Amino acid sequence: MKNVANDYVIRVSGSLHDIDADSWNSLLQLQEDANPLMRHEYLCAMGDSASASAATGWRPHILTLYKAGVLQAACAVYLKDHSYGEYVFDWAWANAYRQHGLHYYPKALVASPFTPVPGARLLARSPQSRLALVQALLGWCMEQGLSSLHLLFGNSSDLAACTEAGMMLRHTVQFHWQNLHDGYADFDAFLASLAQDKRKKIRQERRKVEQAGVRFRSALGAEISRADWDFFYRCYERTYLEHGNTPYLSRDFFERMANTMPQHWLLFVAERQGRPIATSLIAVRADDSGLAGPSADGSGVERVAYGRYWGALERVD
């Protein structure tokens, strides 16, 4: 379809594979906070691994806006049959609809599945094309007869476009650590900035772990071995099962991450007597070492880590 007023050609696809990966990723890199959790490879892996697919209640659609054959804006929107995996709770809305004899599901969700990391959700070359994308989304939702459209963990540009289009804002709180000013020289320098009681508690906890014989190692990108990925998934899966839930992400998803975008993953492994007991996996920018803050070499490259997955097979008492 075509938006005559803005001369945009609007296309709706059922798969991100219909969009060229370089075109999508190049558009992502134009955004103010292009984190790797919106890359073409990441979103495709969600569907290809059956982690976020029609079978699990995530029916993907890709909206794109073209002008003169050039991709101007794009987003991934999912038709959801439930509200699981969003980290934003709207069960009260669903209950209200049901009590009034209305259908809340399916609803439309613009998000990176299972990923409560803020960042660009509406990829666009300009504020004008971003607003046009939101308007196209709203029009498509009305054509589909959907109850509502939701955008989760968007950046300031996304929120501005949604507000201008007349959408309501929902406020949440997250805790982000930032290595401000000139950056801390080391962990002791960071501790020195804290109040005495907090500094003492952290040191006591670290000493307890050291006395228990626990040591840590890290692996970045291609350094993460197949055995490391297998151990990580055992920990990840167990964390969910211990809480009576099925893991959102499959082992196949992480296999695809290892194969298609390994440079964006940093793995920490806790070991005792040479045996792994716990692990943590975080996403990182491809041009950093996984540590947040100014680069140690003074290059000025911003380094950002996005904490995501963890689990343990043994406790440290």
PDB file of N, CA and C in Angstrom, residues 79-126:
ATOM      1  N   LEU A  79       1.863 -10.198  16.707  1.00  0.00           N
ATOM      2  CA  LEU A  79       0.509 -10.418  17.192  1.00  0.00           C
ATOM      3  C   LEU A  79       0.618 -11.416  18.345  1.00  0.00           C
ATOM      4  N   LYS A  80       0.201 -10.971  19.531  1.00  0.00           N
ATOM      5  CA  LYS A  80       0.375 -11.778  20.739  1.00  0.00           C
ATOM      6  C   LYS A  80      -0.959 -12.377  21.184  1.00  0.00           C
ATOM      7  N   ASP A  81      -0.915 -13.665  21.527  1.00  0.00           N
ATOM      8  CA  ASP A  81      -2.085 -14.357  22.058  1.00  0.00           C
ATOM      9  C   ASP A  81      -2.064 -14.421  23.579  1.00  0.00           C
ATOM     10  N   HIS A  82      -1.057 -13.796  24.183  1.00  0.00           N
ATOM     11  CA  HIS A  82      -0.895 -13.774  25.638  1.00  0.00           C
ATOM     12  C   HIS A  82       0.022 -12.618  25.974  1.00  0.00           C
ATOM     13  N   SER A  83       0.372 -12.485  27.256  1.00  0.00           N
ATOM     14  CA  SER A  83       1.259 -11.390  27.677  1.00  0.00           C
ATOM     15  C   SER A  83       2.544 -11.895  28.321  1.00  0.00           C
ATOM     16  N   TYR A  84       2.887 -13.143  28.073  1.00  0.00           N
ATOM     17  CA  TYR A  84       4.113 -13.700  28.646  1.00  0.00           C
ATOM     18  C   TYR A  84       5.342 -13.214  27.885  1.00  0.00           C
ATOM     19  N   GLY A  85       6.467 -13.131  28.591  1.00  0.00           N
ATOM     20  CA  GLY A  85       7.735 -12.797  27.959  1.00  0.00           C
ATOM     21  C   GLY A  85       7.923 -11.341  27.630  1.00  0.00           C
ATOM     22  N   GLU A  86       7.121 -10.460  28.226  1.00  0.00           N
ATOM     23  CA  GLU A  86       7.191  -9.041  27.883  1.00  0.00           C
ATOM     24  C   GLU A  86       7.852  -8.191  28.965  1.00  0.00           C
ATOM     25  N   TYR A  87       7.861  -8.672  30.202  1.00  0.00           N
ATOM     26  CA  TYR A  87       8.435  -7.942  31.343  1.00  0.00           C
ATOM     27  C   TYR A  87       7.720  -6.621  31.604  1.00  0.00           C
ATOM     28  N   VAL A  88       6.528  -6.498  31.053  1.00  0.00           N
ATOM     29  CA  VAL A  88       5.611  -5.406  31.357  1.00  0.00           C
ATOM     30  C   VAL A  88       4.248  -6.071  31.539  1.00  0.00           C
ATOM     31  N   PHE A  89       3.584  -5.778  32.635  1.00  0.00           N
ATOM     32  CA  PHE A  89       2.401  -6.559  32.988  1.00  0.00           C
ATOM     33  C   PHE A  89       1.117  -5.797  32.669  1.00  0.00           C
ATOM     34  N   ASP A  90       0.330  -6.370  31.779  1.00  0.00           N
ATOM     35  CA  ASP A  90      -0.937  -5.742  31.396  1.00  0.00           C
ATOM     36  C   ASP A  90      -2.115  -6.693  31.622  1.00  0.00           C
ATOM     37  N   TRP A  91      -1.955  -7.590  32.593  1.00  0.00           N
ATOM     38  CA  TRP A  91      -3.021  -8.550  32.864  1.00  0.00           C
ATOM     39  C   TRP A  91      -4.309  -7.847  33.292  1.00  0.00           C
ATOM     40  N   ALA A  92      -4.190  -6.707  33.978  1.00  0.00           N
ATOM     41  CA  ALA A  92      -5.387  -5.980  34.414  1.00  0.00           C
ATOM     42  C   ALA A  92      -6.214  -5.519  33.214  1.00  0.00           C
ATOM     43  N   TRP A  93      -5.531  -5.084  32.154  1.00  0.00           N
ATOM     44  CA  TRP A  93      -6.234  -4.683  30.939  1.00  0.00           C
ATOM     45  C   TRP A  93      -6.951  -5.891  30.328  1.00  0.00           C
ATOM     46  N   ALA A  94      -6.259  -7.018  30.266  1.00  0.00           N
ATOM     47  CA  ALA A  94      -6.871  -8.218  29.696  1.00  0.00           C
ATOM     48  C   ALA A  94      -8.088  -8.650  30.506  1.00  0.00           C
ATOM     49  N   ASN A  95      -7.998  -8.573  31.832  1.00  0.00           N
ATOM     50  CA  ASN A  95      -9.122  -8.944  32.690  1.00  0.00           C
ATOM     51  C   ASN A  95     -10.299  -7.992  32.490  1.00  0.00           C
ATOM     52  N   ALA A  96      -9.989  -6.694  32.363  1.00  0.00           N
ATOM     53  CA  ALA A  96     -11.056  -5.707  32.164  1.00  0.00           C
ATOM     54  C   ALA A  96     -11.797  -5.980  30.859  1.00  0.00           C
ATOM     55  N   TYR A  97     -11.051  -6.301  29.806  1.00  0.00           N
ATOM     56  CA  TYR A  97     -11.691  -6.624  28.525  1.00  0.00           C
ATOM     57  C   TYR A  97     -12.596  -7.840  28.678  1.00  0.00           C
ATOM     58  N   ARG A  98     -12.075  -8.880  29.340  1.00  0.00           N
ATOM     59  CA  ARG A  98     -12.848 -10.119  29.495  1.00  0.00           C
ATOM     60  C   ARG A  98     -14.124  -9.872  30.308  1.00  0.00           C
ATOM     61  N   GLN A  99     -14.014  -9.071  31.370  1.00  0.00           N
ATOM     62  CA  GLN A  99     -15.183  -8.788  32.204  1.00  0.00           C
ATOM     63  C   GLN A  99     -16.267  -8.043  31.441  1.00  0.00           C
ATOM     64  N   HIS A 100     -15.886  -7.332  30.394  1.00  0.00           N
ATOM     65  CA  HIS A 100     -16.859  -6.594  29.588  1.00  0.00           C
ATOM     66  C   HIS A 100     -17.213  -7.324  28.293  1.00  0.00           C
ATOM     67  N   GLY A 101     -16.839  -8.607  28.229  1.00  0.00           N
ATOM     68  CA  GLY A 101     -17.196  -9.412  27.067  1.00  0.00           C
ATOM     69  C   GLY A 101     -16.438  -9.069  25.807  1.00  0.00           C
ATOM     70  N   LEU A 102     -15.243  -8.475  25.971  1.00  0.00           N
ATOM     71  CA  LEU A 102     -14.430  -8.074  24.830  1.00  0.00           C
ATOM     72  C   LEU A 102     -13.188  -8.949  24.717  1.00  0.00           C
ATOM     73  N   HIS A 103     -12.600  -8.958  23.533  1.00  0.00           N
ATOM     74  CA  HIS A 103     -11.389  -9.743  23.300  1.00  0.00           C
ATOM     75  C   HIS A 103     -10.158  -8.829  23.336  1.00  0.00           C
ATOM     76  N   TYR A 104      -9.260  -9.090  24.275  1.00  0.00           N
ATOM     77  CA  TYR A 104      -8.012  -8.323  24.374  1.00  0.00           C
ATOM     78  C   TYR A 104      -6.953  -8.896  23.440  1.00  0.00           C
ATOM     79  N   TYR A 105      -6.949 -10.204  23.312  1.00  0.00           N
ATOM     80  CA  TYR A 105      -5.999 -10.890  22.435  1.00  0.00           C
ATOM     81  C   TYR A 105      -6.710 -11.311  21.154  1.00  0.00           C
ATOM     82  N   PRO A 106      -5.994 -11.261  20.014  1.00  0.00           N
ATOM     83  CA  PRO A 106      -4.585 -10.868  19.888  1.00  0.00           C
ATOM     84  C   PRO A 106      -4.405  -9.356  19.979  1.00  0.00           C
ATOM     85  N   LYS A 107      -3.257  -8.965  20.476  1.00  0.00           N
ATOM     86  CA  LYS A 107      -2.859  -7.563  20.530  1.00  0.00           C
ATOM     87  C   LYS A 107      -1.586  -7.413  19.711  1.00  0.00           C
ATOM     88  N   ALA A 108      -1.236  -6.181  19.369  1.00  0.00           N
ATOM     89  CA  ALA A 108      -0.016  -5.930  18.597  1.00  0.00           C
ATOM     90  C   ALA A 108       1.075  -5.431  19.519  1.00  0.00           C
ATOM     91  N   LEU A 109       2.262  -5.984  19.362  1.00  0.00           N
ATOM     92  CA  LEU A 109       3.381  -5.642  20.230  1.00  0.00           C
ATOM     93  C   LEU A 109       4.618  -5.341  19.399  1.00  0.00           C
ATOM     94  N   VAL A 110       5.152  -4.140  19.544  1.00  0.00           N
ATOM     95  CA  VAL A 110       6.428  -3.772  18.918  1.00  0.00           C
ATOM     96  C   VAL A 110       7.491  -3.909  19.988  1.00  0.00           C
ATOM     97  N   ALA A 111       8.375  -4.882  19.832  1.00  0.00           N
ATOM     98  CA  ALA A 111       9.351  -5.182  20.878  1.00  0.00           C
ATOM     99  C   ALA A 111      10.414  -6.120  20.344  1.00  0.00           C
ATOM    100  N   SER A 112      11.465  -6.284  21.136  1.00  0.00           N
ATOM    101  CA  SER A 112      12.427  -7.355  20.921  1.00  0.00           C
ATOM    102  C   SER A 112      12.023  -8.456  21.896  1.00  0.00           C
ATOM    103  N   PRO A 113      11.600  -9.628  21.421  1.00  0.00           N
ATOM    104  CA  PRO A 113      11.024 -10.642  22.308  1.00  0.00           C
ATOM    105  C   PRO A 113      11.918 -11.007  23.486  1.00  0.00           C
ATOM    106  N   PHE A 114      11.292 -11.108  24.659  1.00  0.00           N
ATOM    107  CA  PHE A 114      11.969 -11.552  25.882  1.00  0.00           C
ATOM    108  C   PHE A 114      13.165 -10.677  26.248  1.00  0.00           C
ATOM    109  N   THR A 115      13.133  -9.413  25.863  1.00  0.00           N
ATOM    110  CA  THR A 115      14.325  -8.565  25.996  1.00  0.00           C
ATOM    111  C   THR A 115      13.962  -7.213  26.598  1.00  0.00           C
ATOM    112  N   PRO A 116      14.009  -7.066  27.923  1.00  0.00           N
ATOM    113  CA  PRO A 116      13.658  -5.785  28.559  1.00  0.00           C
ATOM    114  C   PRO A 116      14.821  -4.793  28.568  1.00  0.00           C
ATOM    115  N   VAL A 117      15.478  -4.667  27.433  1.00  0.00           N
ATOM    116  CA  VAL A 117      16.604  -3.745  27.285  1.00  0.00           C
ATOM    117  C   VAL A 117      16.162  -2.543  26.458  1.00  0.00           C
ATOM    118  N   PRO A 118      16.206  -1.335  27.002  1.00  0.00           N
ATOM    119  CA  PRO A 118      15.778  -0.163  26.238  1.00  0.00           C
ATOM    120  C   PRO A 118      16.623   0.034  24.982  1.00  0.00           C
ATOM    121  N   GLY A 119      15.982   0.529  23.959  1.00  0.00           N
ATOM    122  CA  GLY A 119      16.687   0.791  22.703  1.00  0.00           C
ATOM    123  C   GLY A 119      15.699   1.120  21.609  1.00  0.00           C
ATOM    124  N   ALA A 120      16.218   1.352  20.425  1.00  0.00           N
ATOM    125  CA  ALA A 120      15.374   1.705  19.279  1.00  0.00           C
ATOM    126  C   ALA A 120      14.489   0.525  18.893  1.00  0.00           C
ATOM    127  N   ARG A 121      13.206   0.779  18.782  1.00  0.00           N
ATOM    128  CA  ARG A 121      12.255  -0.215  18.289  1.00  0.00           C
ATOM    129  C   ARG A 121      11.701   0.197  16.928  1.00  0.00           C
ATOM    130  N   LEU A 122      11.630   1.504  16.713  1.00  0.00           N
ATOM    131  CA  LEU A 122      11.163   2.048  15.439  1.00  0.00           C
ATOM    132  C   LEU A 122      12.390   2.554  14.686  1.00  0.00           C
ATOM    133  N   LEU A 123      12.911   1.763  13.797  1.00  0.00           N
ATOM    134  CA  LEU A 123      14.123   2.121  13.076  1.00  0.00           C
ATOM    135  C   LEU A 123      13.756   3.074  11.946  1.00  0.00           C
ATOM    136  N   ALA A 124      14.371   4.252  11.936  1.00  0.00           N
ATOM    137  CA  ALA A 124      13.982   5.250  10.946  1.00  0.00           C
ATOM    138  C   ALA A 124      15.140   6.172  10.611  1.00  0.00           C
ATOM    139  N   ARG A 125      15.080   6.739   9.419  1.00  0.00           N
ATOM    140  CA  ARG A 125      16.118   7.666   8.965  1.00  0.00           C
ATOM    141  C   ARG A 125      15.872   9.098   9.427  1.00  0.00           C
ATOM    142  N   SER A 126      14.657   9.398   9.844  1.00  0.00           N
ATOM    143  CA  SER A 126      14.325  10.764  10.245  1.00  0.00           C
ATOM    144  C   SER A 126      13.125  10.735  11.179  1.00  0.00           C
TER     145      SER A 126
END
